[in-house]
């Protein structure tokens, strides 16, 4: 049977046979063959589904094709794959034990480190996924206020539980009954949503900047962040910062610290343990009793190895000045990409912070040009994404950057070839 993948393998000359076989086997035993954000199904056929290994800023698929990694596992890998100090810390803890009848001493050490590192935090709780963390924040806000309603920005992603999943399948009206919506960076819309919630408002959840998948990104207006803080204080609702995607990529503290806005509660996961499974909820002292009053737990939430990895990750972020490195390499990538697009007369939008950029083409509503660009870049060895923001890791070297720019130029050439004027 000839399918899309065989065609892709023939076209780009890169081997795909193991990936193809695994996809066939997966279709028989995994719903949809794959699910969730890492499904390669909606991506161009040049993308591998299954990966073999990674080190630093490079990853290798199951067929042995190597890529410079601009997705970083969709966010968790911040220092590069298999960072030596992080892996050593996790392995040393795992050698003692990982999943036990109680947490290791590392739980207290990590909580102390987070409280010392993140300005608004007086305490920390741990879980496994970002969705756990955002959901726990909402539960604590409700326990603290005794009120049911939560406001979120329209289109924002806060996880995959029924209250926030972007897909309607399996979700009931009751799952969303206590939610209201506002528009990011629009304080009037927040005021209107607060008025609609009336005396029922428990909290407002917000991302550090607008990073909705498939759309140009939008940095936060500091006046919006400050206004949100004031409104929450005024009506006695919790300000919940969803730092799951941005946390420890933009700042070694919560992401609104540089603009002087501190949330009451914040949700973390992805980068805090450089790829080891961990999430955290951080909060101010005023919310400590409510946090202690709720019952949340999970079989693997107290496993010690990921906590040891998180301690080492935060240490390495500091020692290697990793945030500045990502910012610098991201700025150089942005400059290189803008130059390439301009040289070819292509009208692009390159949005978001340098370390978490996203590229679209003007008027490319269905992402056809974006997909052409991404497919060519992947073929040329840069793993980026047509409908999701990219992530720069602190492991990116000069050689990696040069390889990415060679690949993105291939991407722009492919787009130019597709345009009618060509
Ligand atoms: C901003 C934000 N919040 C929450 C989540 C959910 O995290 P997880 O997929 O670990 O449950 C994500 C995941 O992409 C995210 O980007």
XYZ file of C-alpha atoms and ligand atoms in Angstrom:
438
model
C 0.000 0.000 0.000
C 1.430 3.386 -0.975
C 0.533 6.028 1.561
C 1.543 9.623 2.168
C 4.609 8.581 4.128
C 6.059 6.431 1.398
C 5.615 9.344 -0.971
C 7.361 11.647 1.509
C 10.258 9.236 1.933
C 10.710 9.052 -1.807
C 10.536 12.825 -2.145
C 12.958 13.945 0.526
C 15.324 10.987 0.352
C 15.353 10.581 4.142
C 14.606 7.098 5.439
C 11.169 6.694 7.022
C 10.626 2.956 7.119
C 10.763 2.368 10.900
C 8.471 5.327 11.537
C 6.089 4.063 8.883
C 5.986 0.581 10.429
C 5.438 1.975 13.925
C 2.587 4.177 12.668
C 0.914 1.144 11.090
C 1.271 -0.891 14.311
C 0.075 2.083 16.384
C -3.068 2.480 14.297
C -4.106 -1.028 15.428
C -3.550 -0.534 19.172
C -3.578 3.217 19.952
C -6.760 5.275 19.371
C -6.249 7.353 16.250
C -2.718 5.952 15.973
C -1.616 8.799 18.244
C -3.440 11.551 20.118
C -2.796 14.887 21.755
C -0.382 17.659 20.900
C 2.406 15.336 19.763
C 0.322 13.661 17.077
C 2.140 14.026 13.753
C -1.135 13.214 11.956
C -2.094 16.842 11.214
C 1.498 17.752 10.252
C 3.051 17.460 6.776
C 4.232 13.909 5.971
C 7.873 14.977 6.303
C 7.453 14.947 10.100
C 8.436 11.781 11.941
C 5.986 10.535 14.574
C 8.430 8.517 16.657
C 11.707 9.722 18.111
C 14.753 7.773 19.218
C 17.138 10.056 21.106
C 18.318 13.539 21.866
C 21.347 15.362 23.213
C 21.796 19.112 23.621
C 19.839 20.885 20.886
C 19.779 17.855 18.562
C 17.184 15.082 18.316
C 17.147 11.916 16.218
C 14.049 10.137 14.912
C 13.544 6.361 14.870
C 14.974 6.170 11.362
C 18.180 7.906 12.395
C 17.439 11.343 10.856
C 18.893 14.184 12.941
C 17.297 17.590 13.533
C 18.149 20.754 15.410
C 15.302 20.857 17.921
C 13.227 24.029 17.934
C 10.283 22.443 19.775
C 12.112 21.126 22.863
C 9.456 18.440 23.493
C 6.855 21.281 23.226
C 8.488 23.136 26.096
C 9.874 20.842 28.798
C 13.475 20.757 27.579
C 14.992 24.126 28.483
C 18.677 23.303 29.062
C 18.939 20.852 26.158
C 18.313 17.118 26.028
C 20.072 14.972 28.638
C 21.687 17.860 30.483
C 24.521 16.156 32.439
C 23.891 17.743 35.865
C 20.129 17.185 35.665
C 20.481 13.566 34.536
C 23.088 12.894 37.238
C 20.811 14.329 39.960
C 17.799 12.305 38.761
C 19.879 9.122 38.459
C 21.412 9.576 41.935
C 17.946 9.949 43.466
C 16.558 7.016 41.423
C 19.456 4.900 42.695
C 18.106 5.447 46.244
C 14.436 5.149 45.217
C 11.947 7.127 43.175
C 8.341 6.119 43.954
C 8.034 5.359 47.684
C 5.541 5.390 50.580
C 6.355 9.027 51.160
C 8.244 11.781 49.368
C 12.000 12.142 49.647
C 13.790 15.005 51.389
C 14.035 16.543 47.907
C 10.371 17.599 48.131
C 11.129 20.010 50.986
C 14.400 21.134 49.374
C 12.621 21.878 46.083
C 9.766 23.729 47.813
C 12.357 25.839 49.689
C 14.239 26.537 46.451
C 11.068 27.590 44.595
C 9.992 29.838 47.470
C 13.450 31.445 47.402
C 13.411 31.783 43.585
C 9.860 32.957 42.818
C 8.899 36.261 44.415
C 5.189 35.690 45.028
C 5.637 32.137 46.370
C 5.383 31.359 50.072
C 4.623 27.672 49.501
C 4.701 24.987 46.806
C 2.645 21.900 45.949
C 3.656 19.330 43.336
C 1.857 17.261 40.716
C 2.732 15.875 37.305
C 1.136 17.860 34.445
C 0.369 21.461 33.641
C -3.338 20.586 33.609
C -3.015 19.326 37.199
C -1.436 22.636 38.176
C -3.975 24.960 36.501
C -6.868 22.860 37.817
C -5.461 22.869 41.372
C -5.089 26.678 41.174
C -8.805 26.962 40.334
C -9.731 24.588 43.179
C -7.643 26.579 45.685
C -9.169 29.863 44.469
C -12.654 28.372 44.989
C -11.774 26.946 48.409
C -10.307 30.310 49.487
C -13.210 32.470 48.302
C -16.102 30.039 48.673
C -17.171 31.147 45.179
C -17.490 29.071 41.975
C -16.600 31.196 38.923
C -13.299 31.371 37.052
C -12.529 33.753 34.167
C -10.156 32.785 31.347
C -9.108 34.507 28.115
C -10.996 33.362 25.025
C -8.840 30.949 23.013
C -6.187 30.487 25.715
C -4.933 26.979 26.440
C -4.827 25.933 30.079
C -4.826 22.157 29.677
C -6.780 19.123 28.599
C -9.308 18.553 31.435
C -13.024 18.962 30.642
C -13.074 22.532 32.042
C -10.403 23.707 29.598
C -9.861 21.251 26.714
C -10.195 22.938 23.317
C -12.138 19.978 21.849
C -15.869 19.705 22.654
C -16.057 15.880 22.385
C -16.973 14.355 25.743
C -17.372 17.728 27.474
C -20.705 18.615 29.113
C -22.243 22.053 29.635
C -21.877 21.428 33.379
C -18.094 21.139 32.964
C -18.027 24.754 31.714
C -20.892 26.166 33.776
C -18.604 28.102 36.122
C -16.417 29.703 33.486
C -16.542 33.175 31.989
C -14.352 34.662 29.283
C -12.495 37.891 28.555
C -10.121 39.071 25.806
C -6.366 39.061 26.498
C -4.926 42.607 26.818
C -8.436 44.122 27.001
C -9.289 45.401 30.492
C -12.799 46.497 29.489
C -13.601 42.917 28.557
C -12.318 41.804 31.980
C -14.536 44.385 33.692
C -17.546 43.129 31.717
C -16.776 39.485 32.602
C -16.352 40.423 36.286
C -19.713 42.209 36.214
C -21.347 39.146 34.621
C -19.875 36.859 37.301
C -21.227 39.163 40.018
C -20.552 37.977 43.579
C -19.544 34.507 42.322
C -16.018 35.248 41.104
C -13.267 33.040 42.581
C -10.359 33.767 40.245
C -8.996 34.976 36.932
C -6.536 32.800 35.052
C -4.143 34.411 32.582
C -1.085 33.456 30.497
C 2.081 35.596 30.693
C 1.589 36.471 27.008
C -0.904 35.403 24.358
C 0.408 32.168 22.868
C -2.723 30.552 21.444
C -1.745 27.777 19.005
C -1.959 28.764 15.340
C -2.212 32.522 15.930
C 0.329 35.321 15.928
C 1.539 35.834 19.476
C 0.917 38.981 21.515
C 3.089 40.215 24.369
C 1.298 41.438 27.462
C 0.615 45.149 27.824
C 2.045 45.929 31.302
C -0.941 48.218 31.937
C -3.245 45.225 31.316
C -1.295 43.067 33.774
C -1.351 45.812 36.416
C -5.048 46.465 35.812
C -5.837 42.753 36.162
C -3.933 42.665 39.470
C -5.884 45.688 40.764
C -9.258 44.301 39.662
C -8.590 40.933 41.338
C -7.607 42.658 44.580
C -10.667 44.924 44.372
C -13.188 42.086 43.978
C -11.359 39.575 46.209
C -10.636 37.093 43.418
C -7.381 35.158 42.971
C -5.050 36.231 40.168
C -3.797 32.937 38.706
C -0.796 33.107 36.371
C -0.547 30.093 34.053
C 3.237 29.880 33.763
C 3.122 26.263 32.526
C 4.583 27.108 29.103
C 6.666 30.213 29.855
C 7.902 29.492 33.393
C 11.743 29.588 33.645
C 12.086 30.391 29.930
C 11.660 34.165 30.145
C 12.731 34.901 33.722
C 14.081 32.988 36.728
C 10.968 33.790 38.702
C 7.344 34.059 37.622
C 7.019 35.607 34.178
C 5.376 38.876 35.231
C 8.042 39.712 37.851
C 9.968 41.897 35.353
C 6.861 44.104 34.987
C 6.238 44.107 38.726
C 2.965 42.138 38.763
C 2.694 39.264 41.235
C -0.106 36.688 41.069
C -1.712 35.030 44.094
C -1.297 31.568 42.583
C 0.802 30.282 39.700
C 0.825 27.039 37.711
C 4.090 25.494 36.490
C 5.248 22.402 34.663
C 7.099 21.918 31.355
C 10.569 23.416 31.919
C 10.906 23.128 35.698
C 12.652 19.734 35.618
C 14.164 19.859 32.103
C 11.978 17.078 30.735
C 11.387 15.056 33.889
C 7.682 14.777 34.774
C 6.745 17.406 37.332
C 4.286 20.241 37.869
C 4.037 22.800 40.650
C 1.505 25.182 42.130
C 3.021 28.156 43.923
C 1.078 30.564 46.068
C 1.147 33.447 48.484
C 0.682 33.021 52.231
C -2.921 34.260 52.112
C -3.862 31.155 50.103
C -1.938 28.625 52.220
C -4.897 27.546 54.375
C -7.101 27.007 51.330
C -4.294 25.034 49.667
C -4.020 22.842 52.765
C -7.795 22.304 52.863
C -8.288 20.674 49.440
C -7.658 17.006 48.658
C -5.519 16.580 45.560
C -3.051 13.781 44.944
C -1.762 11.236 42.446
C 0.103 7.921 42.526
C 3.251 9.444 41.020
C 3.058 13.022 42.260
C 5.614 12.532 45.037
C 8.198 10.577 43.054
C 11.587 11.858 44.056
C 13.700 11.645 40.886
C 11.818 14.393 39.041
C 12.109 16.637 42.113
C 15.866 16.044 42.225
C 15.932 16.888 38.500
C 14.048 20.137 39.188
C 16.551 21.219 41.865
C 19.404 20.580 39.421
C 17.523 22.354 36.599
C 17.005 25.527 38.621
C 20.676 25.436 39.679
C 21.849 25.026 36.073
C 19.499 27.754 34.800
C 21.189 30.096 37.269
C 24.795 28.868 36.831
C 24.645 28.882 33.035
C 22.753 32.169 32.792
C 20.416 30.135 30.615
C 17.611 32.683 30.272
C 20.060 35.243 28.826
C 21.521 32.601 26.486
C 18.058 31.678 25.141
C 17.177 35.330 24.739
C 20.422 36.023 22.843
C 20.219 32.996 20.549
C 16.532 33.686 19.984
C 17.298 37.282 18.997
C 19.894 36.064 16.494
C 17.466 33.534 15.052
C 14.854 36.246 14.704
C 17.324 38.595 12.941
C 18.436 35.815 10.568
C 14.877 34.800 9.714
C 13.693 38.383 9.166
C 16.670 38.965 6.828
C 15.927 35.787 4.865
C 12.246 36.619 4.445
C 13.037 40.203 3.407
C 15.629 39.036 0.875
C 12.954 36.895 -0.784
C 10.271 39.577 -0.523
C 8.108 37.392 1.738
C 5.652 39.066 4.120
C 5.973 37.239 7.453
C 4.945 37.813 11.065
C 7.570 36.710 13.598
C 5.963 37.160 17.003
C 6.486 36.465 20.704
C 9.578 36.711 22.897
C 12.896 35.741 21.218
C 13.090 32.466 23.184
C 9.509 31.433 22.243
C 8.915 32.699 18.693
C 6.265 31.848 16.114
C 6.261 32.480 12.383
C 3.287 32.966 10.057
C 2.898 34.247 6.510
C 0.605 37.213 5.773
C -2.864 36.075 4.701
C -2.027 32.381 5.229
C -5.267 31.533 7.047
C -5.185 27.772 6.503
C -1.440 27.606 7.297
C -0.698 26.237 3.813
C 2.387 28.429 3.371
C 3.393 27.788 6.983
C 3.166 24.044 6.364
C 5.196 24.311 3.153
C 7.848 26.266 5.051
C 7.895 23.845 7.985
C 7.996 20.749 5.785
C 11.006 22.064 3.881
C 12.745 23.101 7.099
C 12.167 19.645 8.619
C 13.507 18.038 5.440
C 16.592 20.201 5.802
C 17.038 19.231 9.464
C 15.325 21.880 11.636
C 12.423 20.566 13.741
C 9.981 23.472 14.098
C 6.184 23.740 13.874
C 3.676 25.407 11.551
C 0.879 25.876 14.130
C 2.572 26.118 17.520
C 5.165 28.470 18.968
C 8.766 27.258 18.915
C 11.140 26.937 21.880
C 14.850 27.819 21.920
C 16.896 25.817 24.417
C 19.989 27.072 26.230
C 21.949 24.242 24.559
C 21.769 25.855 21.121
C 25.299 26.381 19.752
C 26.594 28.572 16.926
C 26.664 25.480 14.696
C 23.045 24.650 15.614
C 21.944 28.195 14.822
C 23.732 28.125 11.468
C 22.097 24.772 10.642
C 18.656 26.147 11.537
C 19.149 29.194 9.338
C 20.221 26.999 6.410
C 17.021 24.993 6.909
C 14.747 28.036 7.261
C 16.176 29.443 4.037
C 15.152 26.170 2.364
C 11.740 26.731 3.904
C 11.452 30.236 2.452
C 12.646 28.988 -0.955
C 9.864 26.359 -0.923
C 7.266 29.028 -0.062
C 8.553 31.307 -2.814
C 8.244 28.447 -5.312
C 4.616 27.951 -4.296
C 3.513 31.544 -4.677
C 1.614 32.410 -7.874
C 3.994 35.277 -8.767
C 6.884 32.843 -8.986
C -0.127 27.546 29.052
C -0.391 26.095 29.298
N -1.140 25.726 30.345
C -1.400 24.444 30.624
C -0.902 23.436 29.821
C -1.215 22.005 30.133
O -0.057 21.340 30.480
P 0.028 19.751 30.367
O -0.006 19.422 28.904
O 1.335 19.397 30.991
O -1.133 19.191 31.108
C -0.105 23.767 28.716
C 0.426 22.729 27.826
O 0.827 22.991 26.713
C 0.155 25.137 28.442
O 0.914 25.502 27.401
